[in-house]
Coordinates of C-alpha atoms in Angstrom, one line a residue:
M1 CA 71.4 103.1 109.9
G2 CA 69.7 100.2 111.3
A3 CA 67.3 100.2 108.5
Y4 CA 70.2 100.1 105.9
I5 CA 71.8 97.1 107.6
L6 CA 68.5 95.2 107.4
R7 CA 68.3 95.5 103.8
R8 CA 71.8 94.5 103.2
L9 CA 71.7 91.5 105.4
L10 CA 68.4 90.4 103.6
L11 CA 69.9 91.1 100.3
M12 CA 72.5 88.8 101.0
I13 CA 70.0 85.8 100.8
P14 CA 69.5 86.0 97.1
T15 CA 72.8 86.8 96.3
L16 CA 74.0 83.5 97.9
F17 CA 70.9 81.7 96.3
G18 CA 72.3 83.0 93.1
I19 CA 75.7 82.3 93.5
M20 CA 75.2 78.7 94.8
A21 CA 72.6 78.0 92.0
I22 CA 74.6 79.1 89.1
S23 CA 77.8 77.0 90.5
F24 CA 75.5 74.0 91.1
A25 CA 74.1 74.0 87.6
V26 CA 77.6 74.3 86.1
V27 CA 78.7 71.3 88.3
Q28 CA 75.9 69.3 86.8
F29 CA 77.3 69.5 83.2
A30 CA 80.9 69.0 84.3
P31 CA 82.4 65.6 83.2
G32 CA 84.3 63.1 85.5
G33 CA 82.1 63.5 88.5
P34 CA 83.0 61.4 91.8
V35 CA 81.0 58.3 90.4
E36 CA 83.1 58.4 87.6
Q37 CA 86.4 59.0 89.7
V38 CA 85.6 55.6 91.5
I39 CA 84.6 53.8 88.0
A40 CA 88.0 55.0 86.7
K41 CA 90.0 53.7 89.7
L42 CA 88.0 50.2 89.5
T43 CA 88.7 50.1 85.7
G44 CA 92.6 51.0 86.1
Q45 CA 92.4 54.5 85.3
G46 CA 92.0 56.0 88.6
G47 CA 93.6 58.7 90.5
D48 CA 94.0 60.1 93.9
A49 CA 90.6 60.2 94.8
G50 CA 89.8 56.7 94.1
D51 CA 93.0 55.8 96.2
R52 CA 91.5 57.9 99.2
L53 CA 88.1 56.2 98.8
S54 CA 89.3 52.6 98.6
G55 CA 91.8 53.6 101.1
G56 CA 89.2 53.6 103.7
G57 CA 87.8 57.2 103.4
G58 CA 84.6 56.3 101.9
D59 CA 81.7 53.7 102.1
A60 CA 81.6 52.8 98.1
G61 CA 85.1 51.4 98.4
A62 CA 83.8 49.2 101.1
T63 CA 81.1 47.5 99.4
N64 CA 80.7 43.6 100.1
F65 CA 79.7 42.5 96.6
D66 CA 82.1 42.2 93.2
P67 CA 81.4 45.0 91.2
T68 CA 82.0 43.2 88.1
V69 CA 79.2 41.0 88.4
G70 CA 76.5 41.7 85.7
E71 CA 76.5 44.1 82.9
A72 CA 75.4 47.4 83.2
T73 CA 74.4 49.9 80.3
S74 CA 75.4 53.1 82.4
K75 CA 75.3 56.9 81.9
Y76 CA 78.7 56.8 83.4
R77 CA 81.9 56.5 81.1
G78 CA 83.7 53.5 81.7
A79 CA 81.0 51.7 83.5
Q80 CA 80.3 49.0 81.1
G81 CA 80.6 45.6 82.6
L82 CA 80.1 46.7 86.1
D83 CA 77.3 45.5 88.1
P84 CA 74.2 48.1 88.2
E85 CA 73.8 47.2 92.0
F86 CA 77.0 48.8 92.6
I87 CA 76.5 51.7 90.4
A88 CA 73.3 52.4 92.4
K89 CA 75.3 51.9 95.4
L90 CA 78.0 54.5 94.3
E91 CA 75.0 57.1 93.4
Q92 CA 73.4 56.5 96.7
Q93 CA 76.8 57.0 98.4
F94 CA 77.3 60.6 96.6
G95 CA 73.7 61.2 97.1
F96 CA 73.2 61.0 93.1
D97 CA 70.2 58.9 93.5
K98 CA 67.9 61.9 93.9
P99 CA 67.1 64.5 91.7
P100 CA 69.3 67.8 91.1
L101 CA 66.6 70.1 92.3
E102 CA 66.0 67.9 95.4
R103 CA 69.7 67.8 96.0
F104 CA 70.4 71.5 95.5
F105 CA 67.6 72.6 98.1
K106 CA 68.8 70.1 100.9
M107 CA 72.2 71.6 100.5
L108 CA 70.8 75.3 101.0
W109 CA 69.0 73.8 103.8
D110 CA 72.1 72.2 105.4
Y111 CA 74.4 75.1 104.7
A112 CA 71.8 77.9 106.1
R113 CA 72.3 75.5 109.7
F114 CA 76.4 75.5 108.7
D115 CA 76.1 71.6 108.3
F116 CA 78.5 71.1 105.2
G117 CA 78.5 67.2 105.6
E118 CA 81.3 64.7 105.2
S119 CA 83.9 64.8 102.5
Y120 CA 83.5 62.4 99.6
F121 CA 87.1 61.1 99.7
R122 CA 88.5 62.0 103.2
D123 CA 87.1 60.4 106.5
I124 CA 86.4 64.0 108.0
S125 CA 83.6 66.4 108.0
V126 CA 84.0 69.4 105.6
L127 CA 83.8 71.7 108.3
D128 CA 86.7 70.1 110.4
L129 CA 88.6 69.9 107.2
I130 CA 88.3 73.5 106.4
L131 CA 89.0 74.7 110.0
E132 CA 92.3 72.7 109.9
K133 CA 93.4 74.4 106.9
M134 CA 92.1 77.7 107.5
P135 CA 95.2 79.0 109.7
V136 CA 97.5 78.8 106.8
S137 CA 95.4 81.1 104.7
I138 CA 94.7 83.3 107.6
S139 CA 98.2 83.9 108.2
L140 CA 99.1 84.5 104.5
G141 CA 95.9 86.5 104.1
I142 CA 96.6 88.9 107.2
W143 CA 100.3 89.4 106.0
I144 CA 99.5 90.0 102.5
T145 CA 96.8 92.7 103.3
L146 CA 99.1 94.4 106.1
L147 CA 102.3 94.7 104.1
S148 CA 100.4 95.9 101.0
Y149 CA 98.5 98.6 102.7
L150 CA 101.9 99.5 104.9
I151 CA 103.8 99.9 101.7
S152 CA 101.2 101.2 99.3
I153 CA 99.5 104.1 101.2
P154 CA 102.9 105.8 102.2
L155 CA 104.2 105.2 98.6
G156 CA 101.1 106.3 97.0
I157 CA 100.9 109.5 99.2
R158 CA 104.7 110.3 98.4
K159 CA 103.9 110.0 94.7
A160 CA 101.0 112.2 94.6
V161 CA 103.2 115.1 96.4
K162 CA 105.8 114.5 93.8
D163 CA 103.8 114.0 91.1
G164 CA 105.8 114.1 87.9
S165 CA 109.1 114.0 89.6
T166 CA 111.9 111.6 89.1
F167 CA 111.0 109.6 92.0
D168 CA 107.4 109.5 90.9
I169 CA 108.5 108.3 87.0
W170 CA 110.9 105.3 88.3
T171 CA 108.5 104.3 91.1
S172 CA 105.8 104.1 88.7
G173 CA 107.6 102.1 86.4
V174 CA 108.5 99.7 89.2
V175 CA 104.9 99.7 90.1
I176 CA 103.6 99.0 86.7
I177 CA 106.2 96.2 86.2
G178 CA 104.9 94.6 89.6
Y179 CA 101.3 94.9 88.4
A180 CA 102.0 93.5 85.1
I181 CA 104.0 90.1 86.4
P182 CA 101.5 87.3 87.4
A183 CA 102.0 86.4 91.0
F184 CA 102.9 82.5 90.2
L185 CA 105.1 83.4 87.5
F186 CA 107.2 85.6 90.2
A187 CA 106.9 83.2 92.6
I188 CA 108.7 80.4 90.0
L189 CA 111.3 83.0 89.6
L190 CA 112.0 83.4 93.3
M191 CA 112.2 79.6 93.5
V192 CA 114.9 79.2 90.9
L193 CA 116.6 82.2 92.3
F194 CA 116.7 81.6 95.9
A195 CA 115.1 78.1 96.8
G196 CA 117.9 75.7 95.5
G197 CA 117.1 76.1 91.8
S198 CA 120.0 77.2 89.7
F199 CA 121.5 80.0 92.0
F200 CA 120.9 80.5 95.6
N201 CA 119.4 78.1 98.2
W202 CA 118.5 80.5 101.0
F203 CA 115.1 79.6 101.5
P204 CA 113.0 76.5 102.0
L205 CA 111.2 75.3 98.9
R206 CA 107.8 74.1 100.8
G207 CA 105.7 74.2 103.8
L208 CA 105.2 77.0 106.5
T209 CA 107.3 75.6 109.0
S210 CA 110.4 73.1 109.5
E211 CA 110.1 69.4 110.8
N212 CA 111.8 70.6 113.8
F213 CA 109.5 73.2 114.3
S214 CA 107.9 72.1 117.7
D215 CA 111.4 71.6 119.4
L216 CA 112.7 75.1 118.8
S217 CA 112.5 78.0 121.2
L218 CA 109.8 80.7 120.9
G219 CA 112.3 82.9 118.9
G220 CA 113.4 80.1 116.8
K221 CA 109.8 79.3 115.9
V222 CA 109.2 83.0 115.0
L223 CA 112.4 82.8 112.7
D224 CA 111.5 79.7 111.3
Y225 CA 108.1 80.9 110.4
L226 CA 108.9 84.3 108.8
W227 CA 111.9 82.2 106.7
H228 CA 109.4 80.0 105.3
V229 CA 106.6 82.7 104.5
T230 CA 109.3 85.0 102.8
L231 CA 109.0 83.9 99.2
P232 CA 105.1 83.3 99.3
L233 CA 104.6 86.7 100.6
T234 CA 106.9 88.7 98.3
A235 CA 105.3 87.0 95.4
L236 CA 101.9 87.9 96.6
V237 CA 102.5 91.4 97.8
L238 CA 104.1 92.6 94.3
S239 CA 100.8 93.1 92.9
A240 CA 98.7 93.7 95.8
F241 CA 101.0 96.8 96.6
A242 CA 101.0 98.1 93.2
T243 CA 97.0 98.3 92.8
T244 CA 96.7 100.0 96.2
T245 CA 99.6 102.2 95.5
L246 CA 98.3 103.5 92.1
L247 CA 94.8 103.9 93.7
T248 CA 96.1 105.9 96.9
K249 CA 98.0 108.1 94.4
N250 CA 95.1 109.0 92.2
S251 CA 92.9 109.5 95.0
F252 CA 95.2 112.0 96.8
L253 CA 95.9 114.0 93.6
D254 CA 92.1 114.4 93.0
E255 CA 91.5 115.8 96.7
I256 CA 95.0 117.8 96.4
R257 CA 93.6 119.9 93.6
K258 CA 90.2 120.5 95.3
Q259 CA 89.5 124.1 96.4
Y260 CA 89.5 123.5 100.1
V261 CA 93.0 122.3 99.9
V262 CA 94.0 125.4 98.4
T263 CA 92.1 127.4 101.2
A264 CA 94.0 125.6 103.8
R265 CA 97.3 126.4 102.2
A266 CA 96.3 130.1 102.1
K267 CA 95.8 129.9 105.8
G268 CA 99.2 129.2 106.2
L269 CA 99.1 125.5 107.0
S270 CA 102.0 123.4 106.5
Q271 CA 102.0 120.6 104.2
R272 CA 101.8 117.6 106.7
Q273 CA 98.6 119.7 108.2
V274 CA 97.0 119.7 104.7
L275 CA 97.9 116.3 103.6
Y276 CA 97.1 114.3 107.1
G277 CA 94.6 116.8 108.4
H278 CA 92.4 117.6 105.5
V279 CA 93.2 115.3 102.5
F280 CA 93.9 112.0 104.0
R281 CA 90.4 111.4 105.4
N282 CA 88.8 112.1 102.1
A283 CA 90.9 110.6 99.9
M284 CA 91.4 107.1 101.8
L285 CA 87.8 106.8 101.2
I286 CA 88.2 105.0 97.9
V287 CA 91.0 103.0 99.3
I288 CA 88.7 101.6 101.9
A289 CA 86.4 100.7 99.2
G290 CA 88.9 98.5 97.6
F291 CA 89.6 96.6 101.1
P292 CA 86.9 93.9 100.9
G293 CA 88.2 92.8 97.5
A294 CA 92.0 92.9 98.6
F295 CA 91.3 91.0 101.6
I296 CA 89.3 88.2 99.9
S297 CA 91.7 88.1 97.2
A298 CA 94.5 87.7 99.5
F299 CA 92.7 85.4 101.6
F300 CA 91.6 82.7 99.1
T301 CA 91.8 83.3 95.4
G302 CA 95.2 85.3 95.6
S303 CA 97.0 82.4 97.1
L304 CA 95.6 79.8 95.4
L305 CA 98.4 79.1 93.0
I306 CA 101.0 80.4 95.4
E307 CA 99.8 77.7 98.0
N308 CA 100.3 74.9 95.0
I309 CA 103.8 76.1 94.1
F310 CA 105.2 76.2 97.6
S311 CA 103.0 73.2 98.6
L312 CA 101.2 75.5 101.4
D313 CA 98.4 73.5 103.0
G314 CA 95.9 76.0 103.0
L315 CA 92.3 76.8 101.8
G316 CA 93.4 77.5 98.3
L317 CA 95.5 74.1 97.8
L318 CA 92.4 72.3 99.5
G319 CA 89.8 73.8 96.8
F320 CA 92.2 73.1 93.9
R321 CA 92.3 69.7 95.0
S322 CA 89.0 69.1 95.7
V323 CA 87.9 70.6 92.2
L324 CA 90.3 68.1 90.6
D325 CA 88.8 65.3 92.9
R326 CA 85.4 66.2 92.3
D327 CA 85.0 66.6 96.3
Y328 CA 81.8 68.6 95.7
P329 CA 81.0 68.9 99.4
V330 CA 84.3 70.7 99.8
V331 CA 84.0 72.6 96.7
F332 CA 80.6 74.1 97.4
A333 CA 81.5 74.6 101.2
N334 CA 84.4 76.6 100.3
L335 CA 82.2 78.5 97.7
Y336 CA 79.6 79.3 100.4
I337 CA 81.8 80.6 103.1
F338 CA 83.8 82.9 101.0
S339 CA 80.9 84.1 99.5
L340 CA 79.5 84.9 102.6
M341 CA 82.7 86.1 104.0
G342 CA 82.7 88.7 101.0
L343 CA 79.1 90.2 101.6
F344 CA 79.9 90.7 105.4
V345 CA 83.2 92.3 104.5
G346 CA 81.6 94.6 102.0
L347 CA 79.0 95.6 104.6
I348 CA 81.6 96.2 107.1
S349 CA 83.6 98.3 104.7
D350 CA 80.2 100.6 104.1
L351 CA 79.9 100.9 107.9
T352 CA 83.5 102.3 108.0
Y353 CA 82.8 104.7 105.5
T354 CA 80.3 106.5 107.8
W355 CA 82.6 106.1 110.4
I356 CA 85.6 107.9 108.7
D357 CA 83.0 110.6 107.0
P358 CA 79.8 111.2 108.9
R359 CA 78.5 113.1 106.0
I360 CA 77.9 109.6 104.3
D361 CA 74.2 108.4 104.9
F362 CA 73.3 105.2 103.1
E363 CA 69.8 105.3 104.6
R364 CA 69.1 108.4 102.3
R365 CA 70.2 106.4 99.1
D366 CA 68.1 103.9 97.2
V367 CA 69.8 100.1 97.5

């Protein structure tokens, strides 16, 4: 097993390199980079990124010369009439005065040491910024994963046992509808119905806590937190538990039809003994295989739109705003961290296979 773990760890290096290389190459062709963001602000076409930069978050907005002095024929859109020296200062500020390959390999070397640099438009290091937003995403990710598995595994087992019954048919309808409805669309529906839209005003519209959260008792803080996360979690769990439910049902159905189950029943074992003493361990292998993807999706990608809709200040919202602002250090740091997390969680999932079923030996298989 040690050799298998070592091979998997070594394979993470080219995998990460490929992910970062493709993403970096795509960014080079994306219009509206950070330099253009500042130029747009100076020429009256700016957005939030330029406001943050000129408001004290970056050095480029604090230059000591008039950017409109002189003329420039620039590769940047909207830069005509700006001083070439000012454009050069901006490029140096954002690191674009170096060739792309040099910037890419410098980024890889820094990321290997977990040095993610500073945000372009916020006066804070990228690592501190991610750590500041991480509790919200961790909170959502843990709850989504926990709730989806607590609902879907018992429901999937019940559906497998009652295969073809009325219970199986109507629950399948609910599951399929839940899977078909996008989480963000269901979130909007919940807001309209229960967050002060056209019907009820039972739940808050934004945030994870109330303004007076620090003044509440421990019990009051717990209730306030649960009150705020009810709608976001409901929207996210709907599609998550649907997928795992069908996966669990199909896995159990496949195992129930095997010969060893028939033999166990012939020996006089009860239904519970057959299901949880023999079938459960084998059937749960495929469910465990889907855990890494489910966890990473719930932790980041699955909550991106939900965080935006409910104004939850987590990593999903941070990543979304960073892409809009072309805050590349934050974008690439998020990508690197979650890619690394996904690779490690995948390895942990494989090791869990061997813990549940000792018959599995990855060292005998080619990687």
